[in-house]
XYZ file of C-alpha atoms in Angstrom:
525
model
C -40.720 -23.595 35.098
C -37.848 -21.996 37.011
C -35.543 -22.426 34.003
C -38.059 -20.716 31.727
C -38.393 -17.823 34.173
C -34.634 -17.440 34.405
C -34.366 -17.518 30.607
C -36.942 -14.738 30.261
C -35.157 -12.701 32.893
C -31.888 -13.051 30.993
C -33.569 -11.991 27.761
C -35.006 -8.937 29.506
C -31.618 -8.081 30.971
C -29.916 -8.358 27.579
C -32.674 -6.273 25.967
C -32.382 -3.633 28.680
C -28.603 -3.471 28.305
C -28.978 -3.192 24.508
C -31.570 -0.433 24.920
C -29.380 1.522 27.330
C -26.394 1.064 25.008
C -28.397 2.319 22.004
C -29.740 5.355 23.859
C -26.281 6.158 25.216
C -24.744 5.905 21.748
C -27.607 7.940 20.227
C -27.056 10.839 22.595
C -23.267 10.534 22.433
C -23.545 11.071 18.666
C -25.989 13.919 19.230
C -23.917 15.826 21.785
C -20.682 15.340 19.809
C -22.202 16.218 16.386
C -20.355 18.682 14.199
C -21.589 22.263 14.063
C -24.429 22.118 16.630
C -27.356 24.232 15.428
C -30.633 25.368 16.976
C -33.378 22.789 16.672
C -35.785 20.602 18.630
C -34.316 18.016 20.989
C -34.471 14.565 19.337
C -35.636 11.303 20.885
C -34.098 7.847 20.349
C -35.556 5.800 17.473
C -37.827 8.608 16.189
C -35.745 11.800 16.394
C -38.171 14.665 15.694
C -40.392 12.664 13.347
C -43.446 13.366 15.507
C -42.832 17.112 15.053
C -41.672 17.183 11.432
C -44.250 14.712 10.157
C -47.194 15.877 12.234
C -50.561 14.404 11.194
C -48.848 12.850 8.144
C -47.974 16.349 6.909
C -44.688 18.251 6.875
C -44.668 21.065 9.437
C -41.436 22.925 8.613
C -42.574 26.559 8.785
C -42.786 26.467 12.580
C -39.181 25.252 12.735
C -37.985 28.262 10.766
C -40.054 30.664 12.880
C -38.711 29.221 16.128
C -35.108 28.283 15.293
C -34.138 30.591 12.416
C -33.003 30.253 8.812
C -30.241 27.763 9.659
C -31.347 25.007 12.016
C -31.569 21.226 12.310
C -33.968 18.352 12.921
C -33.754 14.564 13.081
C -35.777 11.676 11.710
C -34.586 8.651 13.643
C -30.819 9.016 13.793
C -30.612 10.940 10.508
C -29.750 14.612 10.886
C -31.050 17.236 8.451
C -29.729 20.789 8.128
C -32.690 23.044 7.299
C -31.880 26.014 5.040
C -34.565 28.720 4.827
C -32.666 31.610 3.245
C -31.913 32.087 -0.451
C -28.287 33.028 0.243
C -27.758 29.699 2.023
C -28.763 27.591 -0.976
C -26.959 29.366 -3.828
C -24.010 26.965 -3.857
C -26.343 23.972 -3.715
C -28.525 25.243 -6.561
C -25.607 26.072 -8.853
C -25.943 24.021 -12.086
C -22.563 22.279 -11.893
C -21.892 19.187 -14.019
C -21.487 16.195 -11.700
C -21.285 18.675 -8.818
C -21.004 17.886 -5.112
C -24.743 18.386 -4.489
C -26.066 16.216 -7.295
C -27.501 13.488 -5.060
C -30.652 13.747 -2.995
C -30.343 10.613 -0.887
C -27.807 8.173 0.498
C -26.750 5.208 -1.607
C -28.092 2.873 1.079
C -31.389 4.601 1.915
C -33.416 1.677 3.262
C -36.836 3.294 2.812
C -36.471 4.074 -0.894
C -34.763 0.733 -1.411
C -37.772 -0.989 0.172
C -40.085 0.399 -2.524
C -37.563 0.006 -5.351
C -36.850 3.676 -6.074
C -33.144 3.898 -5.300
C -30.680 4.449 -8.176
C -33.205 4.201 -10.982
C -34.899 6.788 -13.193
C -34.231 10.453 -12.399
C -35.362 11.560 -8.962
C -33.275 9.281 -6.732
C -30.574 8.084 -9.094
C -27.105 8.640 -7.590
C -25.310 7.173 -10.603
C -24.489 10.392 -12.453
C -23.765 8.770 -15.829
C -26.977 6.766 -15.726
C -28.976 9.784 -14.500
C -27.520 11.920 -17.305
C -28.604 9.353 -19.898
C -32.201 9.275 -18.663
C -32.199 13.036 -18.364
C -31.364 13.269 -22.083
C -34.562 11.386 -22.866
C -36.736 13.681 -20.810
C -35.009 16.795 -22.127
C -35.119 15.633 -25.731
C -38.793 14.763 -25.621
C -40.545 16.934 -23.033
C -38.654 20.161 -23.734
C -38.931 19.834 -27.507
C -41.288 22.350 -29.195
C -42.905 19.569 -31.248
C -43.883 17.644 -28.113
C -45.215 20.799 -26.442
C -47.250 21.684 -29.556
C -48.688 18.166 -29.632
C -49.552 18.539 -25.953
C -51.369 21.843 -26.621
C -53.797 19.903 -28.807
C -54.171 17.136 -26.213
C -54.919 19.522 -23.354
C -57.611 21.283 -25.416
C -59.196 17.964 -26.370
C -59.252 16.827 -22.737
C -60.790 20.095 -21.571
C -63.497 19.968 -24.244
C -64.385 16.459 -23.103
C -64.513 17.549 -19.456
C -66.598 20.585 -20.400
C -69.258 18.330 -21.943
C -69.539 16.384 -18.703
C -69.743 19.575 -16.640
C -72.482 20.985 -18.864
C -74.388 17.714 -18.673
C -74.248 17.707 -14.858
C -75.578 21.272 -14.758
C -74.980 24.488 -12.854
C -76.569 23.239 -9.615
C -73.961 20.512 -9.271
C -71.343 20.733 -6.545
C -68.096 19.807 -8.272
C -65.177 18.307 -6.378
C -62.713 20.317 -8.404
C -59.608 18.564 -7.053
C -60.909 15.183 -8.237
C -61.844 16.474 -11.679
C -58.370 17.971 -12.081
C -56.728 14.622 -11.272
C -58.687 12.872 -14.031
C -58.188 15.727 -16.487
C -54.417 15.937 -16.137
C -54.107 12.156 -16.083
C -55.961 11.856 -19.388
C -53.780 14.615 -20.852
C -50.393 13.247 -19.789
C -51.363 9.670 -20.667
C -52.279 10.387 -24.267
C -49.227 12.610 -24.815
C -46.853 9.937 -23.484
C -48.498 6.827 -24.970
C -50.696 8.044 -27.871
C -53.512 6.078 -26.190
C -56.558 7.213 -24.241
C -56.822 6.573 -20.512
C -60.558 7.405 -20.304
C -60.222 8.666 -16.748
C -62.646 11.559 -17.280
C -65.470 9.467 -18.713
C -65.019 6.857 -15.998
C -65.169 9.544 -13.318
C -68.228 11.111 -14.948
C -69.985 7.736 -14.902
C -69.130 7.449 -11.221
C -70.660 10.793 -10.188
C -73.504 11.332 -12.665
C -77.129 10.651 -11.730
C -77.833 10.448 -15.458
C -77.414 7.555 -17.842
C -73.890 6.166 -17.920
C -71.799 6.708 -21.038
C -70.125 3.973 -23.017
C -66.402 3.863 -22.243
C -64.117 3.592 -25.293
C -61.686 0.698 -25.385
C -58.417 1.561 -23.650
C -55.129 -0.162 -22.879
C -55.621 1.100 -19.329
C -57.989 -0.736 -17.038
C -59.369 0.722 -13.801
C -58.336 4.333 -14.432
C -59.676 5.559 -11.075
C -57.588 2.999 -9.181
C -54.621 3.984 -11.328
C -54.964 7.644 -10.317
C -55.306 6.638 -6.651
C -52.155 4.544 -6.971
C -50.236 7.501 -8.400
C -51.286 9.480 -5.314
C -50.082 6.623 -3.109
C -46.792 6.491 -5.007
C -46.118 10.219 -4.505
C -47.052 10.051 -0.844
C -45.075 6.817 -0.424
C -41.862 8.530 -1.557
C -42.159 10.952 1.355
C -43.343 8.286 3.785
C -40.553 5.785 3.168
C -37.868 8.472 2.935
C -38.766 10.396 6.096
C -40.087 7.754 8.487
C -37.446 5.489 10.071
C -37.956 1.755 9.546
C -38.757 1.212 13.232
C -41.589 3.773 13.037
C -42.959 2.349 9.775
C -43.279 -1.053 11.427
C -44.881 0.007 14.712
C -48.244 -1.600 15.563
C -51.011 0.580 14.161
C -48.683 2.030 11.518
C -47.431 -1.194 9.948
C -50.808 -1.792 8.293
C -50.658 1.577 6.533
C -47.070 0.892 5.486
C -48.220 -2.326 3.829
C -51.160 -0.514 2.216
C -48.776 1.930 0.512
C -46.503 -0.901 -0.622
C -49.486 -2.769 -2.066
C -50.664 0.341 -3.940
C -47.193 0.936 -5.379
C -46.946 -2.730 -6.358
C -50.354 -2.506 -8.063
C -49.181 0.564 -9.978
C -46.031 -1.184 -11.160
C -47.920 -4.284 -12.274
C -50.353 -2.209 -14.304
C -47.590 -0.110 -15.854
C -45.983 -3.407 -16.863
C -49.224 -4.313 -18.645
C -49.160 -0.976 -20.490
C -45.549 -1.617 -21.525
C -46.431 -5.094 -22.798
C -49.350 -3.691 -24.759
C -47.140 -1.008 -26.315
C -44.471 -3.590 -27.207
C -47.149 -5.642 -28.935
C -48.351 -2.569 -30.826
C -44.784 -1.872 -31.981
C -44.200 -5.473 -33.062
C -47.408 -5.480 -35.127
C -46.500 -2.249 -36.905
C -44.914 -3.052 -40.313
C -41.220 -2.205 -40.513
C -41.848 0.262 -43.333
C -44.562 2.068 -41.371
C -43.603 4.957 -39.100
C -44.106 4.393 -35.382
C -45.929 6.847 -33.157
C -43.458 9.338 -31.708
C -44.637 9.259 -28.090
C -42.352 8.976 -25.075
C -43.170 5.360 -24.234
C -42.383 4.266 -27.793
C -39.051 6.083 -27.551
C -38.241 4.289 -24.300
C -39.032 0.914 -25.848
C -37.276 1.355 -29.185
C -33.999 3.020 -28.189
C -30.994 1.035 -29.421
C -33.201 -1.283 -31.470
C -33.804 -1.475 -35.209
C -36.978 0.583 -34.699
C -35.172 3.374 -32.802
C -37.007 6.707 -33.241
C -34.994 8.702 -30.696
C -32.616 10.353 -33.174
C -29.442 9.151 -31.474
C -30.253 9.976 -27.863
C -28.169 6.973 -26.808
C -24.427 7.274 -26.229
C -21.370 5.010 -26.165
C -21.983 4.037 -22.530
C -25.619 3.119 -23.149
C -25.789 1.049 -26.307
C -28.381 -1.516 -25.211
C -32.184 -1.325 -25.190
C -33.851 -0.202 -21.966
C -35.063 -3.003 -19.735
C -38.745 -3.102 -18.838
C -37.783 -2.287 -15.237
C -36.045 0.948 -16.293
C -38.894 1.871 -18.648
C -41.351 1.232 -15.832
C -39.625 3.587 -13.391
C -39.203 6.354 -15.977
C -42.831 6.092 -17.049
C -44.130 6.192 -13.471
C -42.039 9.309 -12.799
C -43.560 11.027 -15.832
C -47.107 10.155 -14.795
C -46.699 11.084 -11.135
C -45.034 14.413 -11.919
C -47.499 15.221 -14.693
C -50.627 14.462 -12.698
C -49.937 15.345 -9.092
C -48.152 18.684 -9.359
C -50.351 20.071 -12.138
C -53.695 19.060 -10.615
C -52.814 20.473 -7.205
C -51.408 23.650 -8.772
C -54.700 24.275 -10.576
C -56.671 24.000 -7.350
C -54.494 26.548 -5.570
C -54.494 28.840 -8.610
C -58.285 28.938 -8.758
C -58.463 29.488 -5.011
C -56.083 32.464 -5.208
C -57.888 33.986 -8.188
C -61.338 33.680 -6.624
C -60.047 35.399 -3.496
C -58.342 38.149 -5.527
C -60.970 39.481 -7.978
C -58.809 42.309 -9.369
C -56.060 39.891 -10.389
C -58.691 37.550 -11.835
C -60.262 40.313 -13.914
C -56.901 41.455 -15.247
C -56.056 37.872 -16.186
C -59.372 37.415 -18.013
C -58.802 40.657 -19.916
C -55.401 39.415 -21.091
C -56.875 36.068 -22.128
C -59.569 37.802 -24.189
C -57.081 40.247 -25.686
C -54.674 37.507 -26.787
C -57.059 34.646 -27.610
C -60.120 36.678 -28.553
C -63.598 36.533 -27.035
C -64.698 33.381 -28.846
C -64.652 30.766 -26.044
C -64.213 27.981 -28.588
C -61.162 29.488 -30.289
C -58.493 26.824 -30.744
C -55.176 28.310 -29.681
C -51.556 27.430 -30.395
C -48.370 27.302 -28.354
C -47.406 30.683 -29.801
C -50.667 32.142 -28.468
C -50.001 30.798 -24.982
C -46.502 32.268 -24.934
C -48.083 35.733 -25.175
C -50.035 35.268 -21.916
C -47.508 37.057 -19.715
C -49.847 38.033 -16.895
C -51.287 34.514 -16.750
C -47.734 33.248 -16.281
C -47.166 35.839 -13.549
C -50.312 34.590 -11.783
C -48.991 31.028 -11.923
C -45.598 32.033 -10.541
C -47.099 34.110 -7.739
C -49.408 31.294 -6.653
C -46.429 28.950 -6.694
C -44.402 31.398 -4.631
C -46.969 31.647 -1.851
C -48.105 28.032 -2.042
C -45.041 26.088 -3.179
C -46.185 22.795 -4.679
C -42.875 21.144 -3.778
C -42.193 22.791 -0.403
C -38.977 21.030 0.573
C -36.013 19.795 -1.495
C -33.386 17.430 -0.151
C -29.711 17.443 -1.122
C -26.539 15.840 0.193
C -22.893 16.669 -0.434
C -20.451 14.149 -1.883
C -17.398 16.068 -0.578
C -16.865 18.384 2.434
C -18.495 21.762 1.758
C -18.967 25.110 3.494
C -22.617 26.153 3.875
C -23.795 28.953 6.133
C -20.271 29.601 7.366
C -19.853 26.022 8.626
C -17.762 23.253 7.100
C -19.832 20.102 6.688
C -18.546 16.561 6.281
C -19.524 14.618 3.162
C -22.946 12.946 3.143
C -24.608 15.675 5.199
C -28.325 15.971 4.455
C -29.631 19.455 3.643
C -33.322 20.334 3.562
C -34.036 23.342 1.338
C -37.105 25.047 2.788
C -38.577 26.413 -0.439
C -41.744 27.599 1.324
C -39.695 29.703 3.724
C -37.435 31.061 0.995
C -40.395 32.014 -1.208
C -41.900 34.071 1.600
C -38.734 35.455 3.183
C -39.091 39.146 4.035
C -35.494 39.814 2.994
C -36.389 39.133 -0.655
C -40.117 39.753 -0.983
C -42.139 42.848 -0.114
C -45.391 41.884 1.635
C -44.612 38.187 1.075
C -48.050 36.935 2.177
C -49.861 39.197 -0.314
C -50.937 37.714 -3.658
C -49.423 40.145 -6.158
C -48.639 38.806 -9.659
C -47.272 42.232 -10.628
C -44.055 41.447 -8.784
C -43.219 39.143 -11.721
C -44.247 41.761 -14.292
C -42.445 44.775 -12.817
C -39.268 43.106 -11.570
C -37.545 40.641 -13.917
C -35.154 39.698 -11.100
C -38.034 38.060 -9.230
C -37.801 35.049 -11.523
C -34.335 34.319 -10.137
C -35.724 34.018 -6.610
C -38.448 31.476 -7.321
C -37.872 27.721 -7.427
C -41.178 26.598 -8.888
C -39.418 23.886 -10.883
C -36.431 23.346 -8.617
C -32.908 24.270 -9.577
C -29.403 23.059 -10.452
C -29.035 20.375 -13.125
C -31.966 18.539 -11.544
C -34.376 21.298 -12.531
C -37.674 19.762 -13.634
C -37.344 18.682 -17.296
C -41.107 19.017 -17.724
C -41.251 22.693 -16.763
C -42.248 23.958 -20.229
C -44.962 21.323 -20.504
C -46.293 22.098 -17.025
C -46.388 25.853 -17.634
C -48.144 25.340 -20.959
C -50.773 23.062 -19.389
C -51.484 25.464 -16.539
C -51.744 28.465 -18.886
C -54.007 26.586 -21.272
C -56.258 25.274 -18.513
C -56.646 28.685 -16.865
C -57.456 30.239 -20.240
C -60.087 27.635 -21.131
C -61.612 27.649 -17.659
C -61.945 31.408 -17.208
C -63.023 32.315 -20.717
C -66.038 30.011 -20.290
C -66.953 29.800 -16.610
C -67.669 31.843 -13.515
C -66.567 29.935 -10.435
C -68.087 29.940 -6.959
C -66.010 28.564 -4.094
C -68.045 26.549 -1.597
C -65.972 26.996 1.520
C -62.209 26.877 2.082
C -60.156 24.160 0.453
C -58.482 21.483 2.554
C -54.831 20.608 2.082
C -51.847 18.834 3.536
C -48.143 19.331 2.885
C -46.025 16.380 1.885
C -43.342 15.928 -0.737
C -46.027 17.687 -2.810
C -48.534 20.192 -1.414
C -51.867 18.456 -1.937
C -55.390 19.810 -2.192
C -57.530 17.241 -0.364
C -60.891 18.889 -0.970
C -62.124 21.799 -3.073
C -65.828 22.155 -3.794
C -67.096 24.644 -6.364
C -70.025 25.522 -8.584
C -69.569 26.370 -12.256
C -71.711 28.725 -14.301
C -71.265 29.608 -17.944
C -70.116 33.213 -18.324
C -72.852 35.529 -19.546
C -70.545 37.793 -21.554
C -67.923 36.686 -24.065
């Protein structure tokens, strides 16, 4: 008994010494850090995570207000330099080939490695040559006019389907607009990238309708509602595993949620694998003399094979077919970007328009002038390009309510930012929310005023709706088209009543958690 007691005492002593040593080293590194900046005082193990990641939501604006445009914060032992002024980020946003700010994360980031996102696909791929290759795919397909024109048809078809369900539910129905937008954009992006239906809208309708359920067409996608939920978990998981230190993720009471996110991401990957297998089978059953469907997933699966339809996207360094693992990551990135950002953007757009009736009326007048007063008129990409004020509305909503509020970058060589020389591998947080509402660049920055993008062409150079540098969102044309088309179809047919304020939280993407509305068919066309 005495020996056991002595053993426990020794263990406690060793643990105490280790704890004191860690804390001493932590604060030695803190007090001897290069270029000390204003910022909250960090704590061992967690840094400022409890302040930055408050209530599972980023809370950066208060940092800028308290500590200025150039300040710092910590998550665990990782230091971040927060930049909240457009002048401070110009060098970082410069589109330089293989430049010093290409990477977003460290090569050994344990959180992203834990969920299998490091050095694959586009977002967190530090291998420039590999990233450039994948980027060519996205640029070739998503930015091509033919793909955008095909998507114009898909978005109209999806809206017409959704409209039938809305009309069936009736004008007394309280619609959870944020949930409808998730299903709508998921159906749209799924059919444009796979040439197959996801049937998310009809499944959601069957879930909420008090009427007779509709027959669901056969689809390669099972459990569409769970799939959409898993995409949400994937997007949130990126932030969660990147920001929260491992020790925090595994604390009692938090560890269960960590495992929940990992399980959701694993479920998503397994089901994407099933979609890939189904598409491979479809390709193999298509006669060699018959043309394959020219969707993105087919391009991923046929590159560098005898059925290659990519028109020589591959290069000398990438002469082998894509593995299923690489296809999986690319496909998940497309789905998550196409669903999450667009659906949340639509919620905030409608909220701004309903609270700014003059801007809404001017937008409706432009829609009717360009597309005509027939609410069933089928429009083209060329028609949408003429909707200049609609685009200004979208940009202004994005300026005030940035969908991606914070970008992360790190330097691969020593660089001077903000008048300070920073060692390589310094993390920079680009506070897009703060920059978009900085009084030095924007007059009355809190006021919703789309005219600032009509009257001043230079305004477009100060907005980072789709990011910047060479990592600028390759799906920007597609996203803008979808938002324009959806606003046009929504407001030429419906009057909208907001039922209370929307609820949101800010993560790696600004998310609308709840938005309840009523829809009434417009009386005048």
